[in-house]
Tab-separated table of C-alpha atoms (C1' of nucleotides) in Angstrom:
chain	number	residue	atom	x	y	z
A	1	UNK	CA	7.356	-5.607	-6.692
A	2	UNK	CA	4.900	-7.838	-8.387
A	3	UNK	CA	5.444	-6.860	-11.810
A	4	UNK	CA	6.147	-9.012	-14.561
A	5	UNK	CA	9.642	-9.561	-16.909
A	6	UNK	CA	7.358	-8.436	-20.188
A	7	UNK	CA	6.118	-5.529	-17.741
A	8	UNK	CA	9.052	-4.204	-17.008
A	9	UNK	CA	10.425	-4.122	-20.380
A	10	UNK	CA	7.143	-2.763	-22.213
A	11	UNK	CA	7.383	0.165	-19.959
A	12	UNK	CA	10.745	1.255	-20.444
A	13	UNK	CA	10.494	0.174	-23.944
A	14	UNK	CA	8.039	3.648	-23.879
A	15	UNK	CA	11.206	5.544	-23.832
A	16	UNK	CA	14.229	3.897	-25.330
A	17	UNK	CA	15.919	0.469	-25.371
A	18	UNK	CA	18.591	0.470	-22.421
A	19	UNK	CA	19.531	-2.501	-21.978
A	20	UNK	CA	21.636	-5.307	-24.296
A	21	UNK	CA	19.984	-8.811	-25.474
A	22	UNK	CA	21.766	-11.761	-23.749
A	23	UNK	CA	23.539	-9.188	-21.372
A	24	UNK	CA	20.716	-7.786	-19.117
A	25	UNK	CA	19.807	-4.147	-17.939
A	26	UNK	CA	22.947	-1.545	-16.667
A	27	UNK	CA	21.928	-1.304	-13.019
A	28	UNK	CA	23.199	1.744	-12.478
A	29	UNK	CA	22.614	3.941	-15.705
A	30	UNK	CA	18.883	2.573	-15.844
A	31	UNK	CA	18.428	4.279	-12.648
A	32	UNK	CA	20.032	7.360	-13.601
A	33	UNK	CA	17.561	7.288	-16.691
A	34	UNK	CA	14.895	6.898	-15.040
A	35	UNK	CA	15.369	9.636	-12.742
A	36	UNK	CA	16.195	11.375	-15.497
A	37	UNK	CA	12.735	10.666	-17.580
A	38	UNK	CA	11.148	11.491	-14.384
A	39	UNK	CA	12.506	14.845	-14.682
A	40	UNK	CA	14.501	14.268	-11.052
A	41	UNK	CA	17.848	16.388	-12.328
A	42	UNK	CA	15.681	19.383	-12.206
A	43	UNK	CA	16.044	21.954	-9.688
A	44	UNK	CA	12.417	22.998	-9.535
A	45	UNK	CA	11.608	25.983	-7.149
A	46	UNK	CA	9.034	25.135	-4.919
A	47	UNK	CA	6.816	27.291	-2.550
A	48	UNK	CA	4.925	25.718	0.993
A	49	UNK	CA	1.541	27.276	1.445
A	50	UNK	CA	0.728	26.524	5.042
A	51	UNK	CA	3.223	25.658	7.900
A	52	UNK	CA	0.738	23.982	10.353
A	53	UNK	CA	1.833	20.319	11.120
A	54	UNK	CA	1.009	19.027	8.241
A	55	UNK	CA	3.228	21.757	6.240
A	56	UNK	CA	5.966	21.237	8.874
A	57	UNK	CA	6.118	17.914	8.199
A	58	UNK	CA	6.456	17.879	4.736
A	59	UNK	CA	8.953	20.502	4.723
A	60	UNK	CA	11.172	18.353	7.496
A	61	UNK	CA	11.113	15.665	6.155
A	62	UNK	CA	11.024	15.297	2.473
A	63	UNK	CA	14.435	15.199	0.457
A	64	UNK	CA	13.364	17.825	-2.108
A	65	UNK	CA	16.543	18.118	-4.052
A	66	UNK	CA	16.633	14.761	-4.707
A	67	UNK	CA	13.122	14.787	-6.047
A	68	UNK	CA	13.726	17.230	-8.570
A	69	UNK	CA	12.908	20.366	-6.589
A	70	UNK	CA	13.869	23.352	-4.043
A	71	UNK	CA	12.021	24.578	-1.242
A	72	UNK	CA	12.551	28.420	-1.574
A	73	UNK	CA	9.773	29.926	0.480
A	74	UNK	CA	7.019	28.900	3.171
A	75	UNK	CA	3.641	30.917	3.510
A	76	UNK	CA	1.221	31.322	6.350
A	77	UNK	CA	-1.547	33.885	7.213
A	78	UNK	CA	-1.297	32.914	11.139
A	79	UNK	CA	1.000	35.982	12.473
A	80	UNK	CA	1.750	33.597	15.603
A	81	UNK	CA	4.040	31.861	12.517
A	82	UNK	CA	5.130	34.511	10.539
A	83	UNK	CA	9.033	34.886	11.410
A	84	UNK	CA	9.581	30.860	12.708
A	85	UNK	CA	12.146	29.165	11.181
A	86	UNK	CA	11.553	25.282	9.514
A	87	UNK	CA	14.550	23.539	8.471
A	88	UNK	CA	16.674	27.278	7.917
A	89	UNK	CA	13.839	29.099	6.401
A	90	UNK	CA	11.828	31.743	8.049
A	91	UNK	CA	8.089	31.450	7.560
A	92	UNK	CA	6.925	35.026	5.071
A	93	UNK	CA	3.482	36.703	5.859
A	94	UNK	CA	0.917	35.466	3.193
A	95	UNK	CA	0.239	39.112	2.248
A	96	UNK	CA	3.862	38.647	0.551
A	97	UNK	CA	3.063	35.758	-1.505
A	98	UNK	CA	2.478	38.181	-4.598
A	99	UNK	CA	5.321	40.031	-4.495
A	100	UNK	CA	7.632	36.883	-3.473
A	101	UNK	CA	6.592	35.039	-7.080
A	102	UNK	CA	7.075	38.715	-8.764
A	103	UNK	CA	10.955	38.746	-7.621
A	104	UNK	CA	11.973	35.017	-7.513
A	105	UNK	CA	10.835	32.354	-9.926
A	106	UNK	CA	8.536	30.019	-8.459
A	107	UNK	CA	7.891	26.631	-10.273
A	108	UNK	CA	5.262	24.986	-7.612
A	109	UNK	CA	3.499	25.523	-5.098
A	110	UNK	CA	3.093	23.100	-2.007
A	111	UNK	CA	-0.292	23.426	-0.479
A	112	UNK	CA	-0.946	22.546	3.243
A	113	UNK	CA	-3.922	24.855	3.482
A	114	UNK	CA	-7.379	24.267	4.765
A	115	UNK	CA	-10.147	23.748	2.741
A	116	UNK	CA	-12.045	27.218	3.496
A	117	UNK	CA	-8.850	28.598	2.282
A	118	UNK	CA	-7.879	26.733	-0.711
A	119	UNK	CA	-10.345	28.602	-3.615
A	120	UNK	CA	-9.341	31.687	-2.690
A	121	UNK	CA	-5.294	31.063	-2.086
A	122	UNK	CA	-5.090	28.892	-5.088
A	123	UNK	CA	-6.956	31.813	-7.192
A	124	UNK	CA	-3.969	34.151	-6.030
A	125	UNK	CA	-1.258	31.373	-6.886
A	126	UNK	CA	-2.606	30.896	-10.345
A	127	UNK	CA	-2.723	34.767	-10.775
A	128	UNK	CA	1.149	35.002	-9.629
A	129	UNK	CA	1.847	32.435	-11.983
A	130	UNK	CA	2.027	29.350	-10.660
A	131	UNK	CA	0.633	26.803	-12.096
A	132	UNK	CA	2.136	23.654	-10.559
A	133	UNK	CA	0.721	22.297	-7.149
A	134	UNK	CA	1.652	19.164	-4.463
A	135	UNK	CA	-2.171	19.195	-3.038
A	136	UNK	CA	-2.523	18.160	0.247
A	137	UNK	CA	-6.049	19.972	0.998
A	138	UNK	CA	-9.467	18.556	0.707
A	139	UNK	CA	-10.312	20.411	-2.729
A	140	UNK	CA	-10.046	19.685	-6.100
A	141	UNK	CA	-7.957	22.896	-8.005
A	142	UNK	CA	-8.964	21.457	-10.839
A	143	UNK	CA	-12.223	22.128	-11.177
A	144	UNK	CA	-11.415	26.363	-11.774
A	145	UNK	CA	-8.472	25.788	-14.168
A	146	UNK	CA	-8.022	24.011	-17.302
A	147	UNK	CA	-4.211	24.368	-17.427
A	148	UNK	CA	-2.857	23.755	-14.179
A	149	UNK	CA	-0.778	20.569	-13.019
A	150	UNK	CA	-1.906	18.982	-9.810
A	151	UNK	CA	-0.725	15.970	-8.205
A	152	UNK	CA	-3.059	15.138	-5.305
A	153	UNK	CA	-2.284	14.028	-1.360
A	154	UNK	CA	-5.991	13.116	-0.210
A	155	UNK	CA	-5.942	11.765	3.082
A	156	UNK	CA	-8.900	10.907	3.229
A	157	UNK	CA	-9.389	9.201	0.088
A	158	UNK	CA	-6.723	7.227	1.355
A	159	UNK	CA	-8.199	6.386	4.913
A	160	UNK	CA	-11.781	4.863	3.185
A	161	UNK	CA	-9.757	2.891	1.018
A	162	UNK	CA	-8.071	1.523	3.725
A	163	UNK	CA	-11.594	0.789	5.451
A	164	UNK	CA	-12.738	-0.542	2.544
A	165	UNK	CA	-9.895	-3.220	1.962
A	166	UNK	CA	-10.642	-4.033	5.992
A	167	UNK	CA	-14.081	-4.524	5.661
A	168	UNK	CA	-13.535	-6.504	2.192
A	169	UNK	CA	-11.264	-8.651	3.643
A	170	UNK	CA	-13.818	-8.886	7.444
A	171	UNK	CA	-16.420	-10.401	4.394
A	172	UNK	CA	-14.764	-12.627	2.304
A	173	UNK	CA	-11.628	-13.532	4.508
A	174	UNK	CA	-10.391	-16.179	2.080
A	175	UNK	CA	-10.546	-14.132	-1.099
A	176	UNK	CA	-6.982	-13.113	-1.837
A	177	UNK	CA	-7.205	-10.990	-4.641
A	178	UNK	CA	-6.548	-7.781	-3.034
B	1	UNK	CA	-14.886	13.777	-11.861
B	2	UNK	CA	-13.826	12.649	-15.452
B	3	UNK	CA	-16.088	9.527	-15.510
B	4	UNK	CA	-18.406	8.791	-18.186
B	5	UNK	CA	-22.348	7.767	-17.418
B	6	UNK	CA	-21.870	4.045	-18.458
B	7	UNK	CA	-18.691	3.642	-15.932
B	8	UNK	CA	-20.850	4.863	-13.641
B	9	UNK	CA	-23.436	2.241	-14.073
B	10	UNK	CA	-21.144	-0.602	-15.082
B	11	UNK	CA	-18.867	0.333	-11.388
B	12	UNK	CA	-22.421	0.481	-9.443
B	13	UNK	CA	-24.009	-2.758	-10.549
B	14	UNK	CA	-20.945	-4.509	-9.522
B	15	UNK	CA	-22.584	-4.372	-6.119
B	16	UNK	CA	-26.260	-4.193	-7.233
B	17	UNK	CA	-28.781	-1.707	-8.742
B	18	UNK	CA	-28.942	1.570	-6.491
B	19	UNK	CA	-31.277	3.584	-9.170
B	20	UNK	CA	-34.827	3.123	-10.915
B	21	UNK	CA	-35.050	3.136	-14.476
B	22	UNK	CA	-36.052	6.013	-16.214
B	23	UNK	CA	-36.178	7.855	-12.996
B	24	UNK	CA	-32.451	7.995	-11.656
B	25	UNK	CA	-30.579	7.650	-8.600
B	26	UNK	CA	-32.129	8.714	-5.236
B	27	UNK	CA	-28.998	10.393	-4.165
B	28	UNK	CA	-28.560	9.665	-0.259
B	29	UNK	CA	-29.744	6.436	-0.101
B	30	UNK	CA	-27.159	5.906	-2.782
B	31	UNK	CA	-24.555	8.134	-0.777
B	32	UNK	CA	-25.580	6.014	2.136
B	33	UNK	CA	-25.507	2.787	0.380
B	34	UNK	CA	-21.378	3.527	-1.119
B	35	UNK	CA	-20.581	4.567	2.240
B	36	UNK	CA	-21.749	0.826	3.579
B	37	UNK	CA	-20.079	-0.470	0.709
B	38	UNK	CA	-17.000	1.073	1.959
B	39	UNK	CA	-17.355	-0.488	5.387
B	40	UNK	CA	-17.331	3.427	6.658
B	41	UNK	CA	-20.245	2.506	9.004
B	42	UNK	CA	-17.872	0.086	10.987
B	43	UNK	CA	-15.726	1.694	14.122
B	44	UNK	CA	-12.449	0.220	13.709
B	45	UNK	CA	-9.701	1.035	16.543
B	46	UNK	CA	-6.607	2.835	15.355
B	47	UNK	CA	-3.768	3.514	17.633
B	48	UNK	CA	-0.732	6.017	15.707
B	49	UNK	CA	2.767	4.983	16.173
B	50	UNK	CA	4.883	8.491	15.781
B	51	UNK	CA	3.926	11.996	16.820
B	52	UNK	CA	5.848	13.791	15.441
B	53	UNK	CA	4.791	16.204	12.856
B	54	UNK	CA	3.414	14.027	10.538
B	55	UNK	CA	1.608	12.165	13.298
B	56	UNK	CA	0.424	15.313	14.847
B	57	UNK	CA	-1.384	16.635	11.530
B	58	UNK	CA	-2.958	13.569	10.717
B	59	UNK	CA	-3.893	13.269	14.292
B	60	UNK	CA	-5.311	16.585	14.472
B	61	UNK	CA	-6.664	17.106	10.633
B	62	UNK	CA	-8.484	13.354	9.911
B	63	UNK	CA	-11.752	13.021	10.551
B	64	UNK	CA	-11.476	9.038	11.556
B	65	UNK	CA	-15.306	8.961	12.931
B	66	UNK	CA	-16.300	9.750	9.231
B	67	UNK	CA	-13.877	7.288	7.759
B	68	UNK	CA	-14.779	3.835	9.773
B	69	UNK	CA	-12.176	4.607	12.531
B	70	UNK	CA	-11.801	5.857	15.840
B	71	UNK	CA	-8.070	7.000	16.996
B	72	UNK	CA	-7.806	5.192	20.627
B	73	UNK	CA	-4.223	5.670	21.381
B	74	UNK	CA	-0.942	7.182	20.351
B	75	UNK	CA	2.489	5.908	20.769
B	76	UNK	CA	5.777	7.055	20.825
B	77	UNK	CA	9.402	6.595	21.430
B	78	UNK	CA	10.677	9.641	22.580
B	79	UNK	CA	10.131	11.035	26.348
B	80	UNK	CA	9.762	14.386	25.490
B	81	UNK	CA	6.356	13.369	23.702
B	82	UNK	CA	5.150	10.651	26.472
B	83	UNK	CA	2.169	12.514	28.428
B	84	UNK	CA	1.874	15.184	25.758
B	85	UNK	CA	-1.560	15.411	24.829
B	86	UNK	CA	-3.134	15.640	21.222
B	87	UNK	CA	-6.962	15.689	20.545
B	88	UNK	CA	-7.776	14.816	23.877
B	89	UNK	CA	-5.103	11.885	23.730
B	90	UNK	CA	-2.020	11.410	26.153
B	91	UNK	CA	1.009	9.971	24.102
B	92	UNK	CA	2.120	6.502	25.567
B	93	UNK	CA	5.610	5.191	25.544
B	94	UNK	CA	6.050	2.629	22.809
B	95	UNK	CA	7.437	0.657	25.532
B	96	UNK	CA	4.054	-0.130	27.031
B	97	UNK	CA	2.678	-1.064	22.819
B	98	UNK	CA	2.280	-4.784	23.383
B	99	UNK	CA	0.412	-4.350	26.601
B	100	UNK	CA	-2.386	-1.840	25.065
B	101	UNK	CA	-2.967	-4.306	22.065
B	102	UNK	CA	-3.332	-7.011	25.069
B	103	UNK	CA	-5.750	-5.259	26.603
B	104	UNK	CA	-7.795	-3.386	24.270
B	105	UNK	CA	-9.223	-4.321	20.886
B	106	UNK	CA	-6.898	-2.601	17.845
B	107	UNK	CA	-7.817	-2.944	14.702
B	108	UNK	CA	-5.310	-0.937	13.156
B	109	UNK	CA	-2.164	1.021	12.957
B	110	UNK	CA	-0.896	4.689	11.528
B	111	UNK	CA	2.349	4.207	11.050
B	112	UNK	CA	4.193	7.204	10.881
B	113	UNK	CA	7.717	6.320	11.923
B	114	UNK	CA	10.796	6.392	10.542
B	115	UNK	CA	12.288	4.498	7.620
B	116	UNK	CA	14.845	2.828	10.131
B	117	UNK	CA	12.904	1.974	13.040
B	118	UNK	CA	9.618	0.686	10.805
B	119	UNK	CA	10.648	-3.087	10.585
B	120	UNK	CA	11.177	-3.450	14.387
B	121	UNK	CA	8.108	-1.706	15.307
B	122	UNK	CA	6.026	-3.574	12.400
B	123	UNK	CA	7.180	-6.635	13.931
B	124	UNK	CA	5.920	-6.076	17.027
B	125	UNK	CA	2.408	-4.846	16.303
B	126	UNK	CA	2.141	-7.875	13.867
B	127	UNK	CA	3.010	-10.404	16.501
B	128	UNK	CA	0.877	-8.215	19.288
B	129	UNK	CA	-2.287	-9.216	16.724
B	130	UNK	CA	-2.286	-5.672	14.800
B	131	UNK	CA	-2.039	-6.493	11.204
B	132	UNK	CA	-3.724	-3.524	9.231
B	133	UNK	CA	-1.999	-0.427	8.360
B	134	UNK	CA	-2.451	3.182	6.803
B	135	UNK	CA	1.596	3.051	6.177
B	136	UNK	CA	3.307	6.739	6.046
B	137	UNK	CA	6.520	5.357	6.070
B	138	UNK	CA	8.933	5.044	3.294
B	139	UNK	CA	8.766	1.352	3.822
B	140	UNK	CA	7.240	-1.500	1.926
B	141	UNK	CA	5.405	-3.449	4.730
B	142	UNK	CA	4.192	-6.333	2.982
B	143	UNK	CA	8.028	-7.550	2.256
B	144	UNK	CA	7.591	-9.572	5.611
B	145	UNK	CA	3.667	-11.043	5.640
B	146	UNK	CA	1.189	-11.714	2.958
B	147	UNK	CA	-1.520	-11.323	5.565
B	148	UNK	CA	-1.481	-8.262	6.301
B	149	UNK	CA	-3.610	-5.182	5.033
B	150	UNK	CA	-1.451	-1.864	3.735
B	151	UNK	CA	-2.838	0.999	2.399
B	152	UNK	CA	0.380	3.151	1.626
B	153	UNK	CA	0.487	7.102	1.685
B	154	UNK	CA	4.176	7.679	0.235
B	155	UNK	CA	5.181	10.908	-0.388
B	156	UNK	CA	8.276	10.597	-2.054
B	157	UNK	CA	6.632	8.641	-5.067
B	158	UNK	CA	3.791	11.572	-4.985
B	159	UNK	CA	6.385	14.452	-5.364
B	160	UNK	CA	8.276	12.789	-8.150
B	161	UNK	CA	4.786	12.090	-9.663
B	162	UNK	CA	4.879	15.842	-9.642
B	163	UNK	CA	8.179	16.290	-10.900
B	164	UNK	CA	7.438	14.114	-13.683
B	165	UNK	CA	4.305	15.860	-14.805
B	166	UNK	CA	6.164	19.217	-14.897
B	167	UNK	CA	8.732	17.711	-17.050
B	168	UNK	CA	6.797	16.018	-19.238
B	169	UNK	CA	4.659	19.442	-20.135
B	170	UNK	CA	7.916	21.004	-20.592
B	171	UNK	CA	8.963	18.315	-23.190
B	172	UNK	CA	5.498	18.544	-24.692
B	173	UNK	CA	3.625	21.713	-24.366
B	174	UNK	CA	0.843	20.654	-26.702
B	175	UNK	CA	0.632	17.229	-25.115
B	176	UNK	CA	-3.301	17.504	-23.476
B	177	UNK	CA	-3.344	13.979	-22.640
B	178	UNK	CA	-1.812	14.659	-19.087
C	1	DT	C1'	-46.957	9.031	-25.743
C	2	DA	C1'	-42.457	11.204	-25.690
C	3	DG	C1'	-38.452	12.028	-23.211
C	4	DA	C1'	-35.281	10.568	-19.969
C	5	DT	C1'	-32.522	7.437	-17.255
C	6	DT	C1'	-31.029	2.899	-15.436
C	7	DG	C1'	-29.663	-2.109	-16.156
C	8	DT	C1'	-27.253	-5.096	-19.001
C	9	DT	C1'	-25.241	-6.983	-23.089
C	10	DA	C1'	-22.016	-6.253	-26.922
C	11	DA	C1'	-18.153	-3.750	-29.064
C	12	DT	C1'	-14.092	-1.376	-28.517
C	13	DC	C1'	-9.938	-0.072	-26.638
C	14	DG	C1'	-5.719	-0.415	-24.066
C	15	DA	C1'	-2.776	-2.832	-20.997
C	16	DT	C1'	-0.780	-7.122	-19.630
C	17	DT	C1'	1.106	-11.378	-20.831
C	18	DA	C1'	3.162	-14.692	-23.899
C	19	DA	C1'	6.187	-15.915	-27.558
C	20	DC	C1'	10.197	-15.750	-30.068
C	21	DA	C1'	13.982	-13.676	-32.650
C	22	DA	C1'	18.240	-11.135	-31.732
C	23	DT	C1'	22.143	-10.924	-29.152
C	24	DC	C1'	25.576	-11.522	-25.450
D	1	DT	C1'	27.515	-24.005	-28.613
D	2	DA	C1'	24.306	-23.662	-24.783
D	3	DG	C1'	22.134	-20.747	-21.643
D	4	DA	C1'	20.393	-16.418	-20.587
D	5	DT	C1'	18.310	-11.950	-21.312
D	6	DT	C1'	16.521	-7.987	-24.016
D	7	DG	C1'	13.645	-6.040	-27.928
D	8	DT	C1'	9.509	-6.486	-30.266
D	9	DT	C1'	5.504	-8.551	-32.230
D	10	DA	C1'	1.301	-11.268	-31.357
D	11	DA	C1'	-2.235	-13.088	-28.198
D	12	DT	C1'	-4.829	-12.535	-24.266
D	13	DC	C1'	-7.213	-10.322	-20.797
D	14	DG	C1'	-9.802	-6.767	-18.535
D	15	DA	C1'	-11.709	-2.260	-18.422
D	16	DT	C1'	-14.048	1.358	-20.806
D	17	DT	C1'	-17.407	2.722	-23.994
D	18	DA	C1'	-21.427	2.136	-26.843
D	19	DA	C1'	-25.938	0.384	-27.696
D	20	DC	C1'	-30.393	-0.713	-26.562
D	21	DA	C1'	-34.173	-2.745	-23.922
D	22	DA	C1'	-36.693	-1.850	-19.657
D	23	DT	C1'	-38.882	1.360	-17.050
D	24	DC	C1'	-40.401	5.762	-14.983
DNA sequence: TAGATTGTTAATCGATTAACAATC
DNA sequence: TAGATTGTTAATCGATTAACAATC
């Protein structure tokens, strides 16, 4: 992965000793320790704000439960939605959001919303409690709150740096530091 | 954004002096002048590889024009999705892949297919000439080539990112440092 | 002139790498 | 014992921050 031996055992130096000098690392155990450091044998509940593509997708196709969480609910305002089931869960009316967090616990919040909609949605999530949020819109929920967790998706961060290393590599083709 | 006035400077000046001394930064021409930087004046050619959901929402949701890209084609390898049409775009059959690239200048490749079938397909738009990539897929690309360009988008690492954060202010309520 | 802001050098800080003892 | 590998301290490197001259 293009790490270093004295990398590698810095870093996990951070959080314990787990392997034995002479003997080497316990494949199997270090793994399960570091899932476990990374908090993966949690069962966080999480909440999908948005069931457009985007939403659908993630909700398809990510492994949740092995990533330390649950999808419980999904969200969306569009009534053409409300009622359509994504991998055995219906889709709730976001005029239920509220009352949803009031009667299960909800840990995160997944947010596939646009980013008209993402002050205002965010706003009610924070007021409901949750304070814990996958971003995948354009906007930055950190600016409003000081005590909220956020772990940005931003596309389009991620496109430019693309163009960048393209163009980079266009001007100086036999520079191979990136 | 976090980022203290002398990063600023010191992270501009490693491509030249944008500002005037004692007067500031003219802000568009410097807007202007990070976007060139960037390359995100260039029209690169992008064809997508996967419509399904994830496919779809970046299809429909990215803004390419403003990012240094145009999306020219999309592939895929199912029949039910050959001849739909997203964003004004027929899907093609993956089949007929090698003969686009043949024909029509492709810069680069969204590659939003599964974990299973991303080495075969990888292999054939690297030996049909197409060797930059926004990678979705759980899949590290650059195993195979060293000259190649990958700018990865991978969820899974994102969402235990997440996890991890949660955990960690669980451990350590006081800790501000996250 | 005084205040403000950039450009650029120097100082500081933290992360990576190297070295080596401890241990199998 | 010899070879190999981790744990841990020291050295190195690079990035961030501070300081100040140049300039408006």
């Amino acid at each position: 992965m293009g790490f270093t031996a004295s990398q590698i055992r810095q870093d996990l130096n951070c959080f314990g000793g787990f392997g034995q000098q002479g003997y080497g690392y316990p494949v199997e155990s270090l793994y399960n320790e570091i899932g476990h450091i990374l908090g993966l044998d949690h069962t966080y509940n999480a909440i999908l704000i948005g069931a457009g593509n985007l939403g659908k997708a993630v909700a398809m196709h990510m492994s949740f439960e092995k990533r330390g969480f649950r999808l419980t609910a999904i969200f969306d305002n569009d009534p053409g939605k409300v009622g359509t089931v994504i991998r055995d869960i219906s889709v709730s009316d976001l005029d239920s959001l509220e009352q949803f967090c009031l009667e299960n616990k909800t840990d995160a919040a997944i947010f596939c919303v646009p980013k008209e909609a993402a002050h205002e949605i965010a706003d009610r999530l924070y007021r409901a409690g949750v304070k814990n949020f996958w971003n995948f819109s354009h906007y930055d929920l950190s600016v409003h709150y000081d005590d909220i967790i956020v772990e940005n998706v931003h596309l389009n961060d991620s496109l430019m740096i693309l163009c960048y290393k393209i163009s980079d590599a266009n001007y100086f083709p036999d520079d191979t530091s990136a």
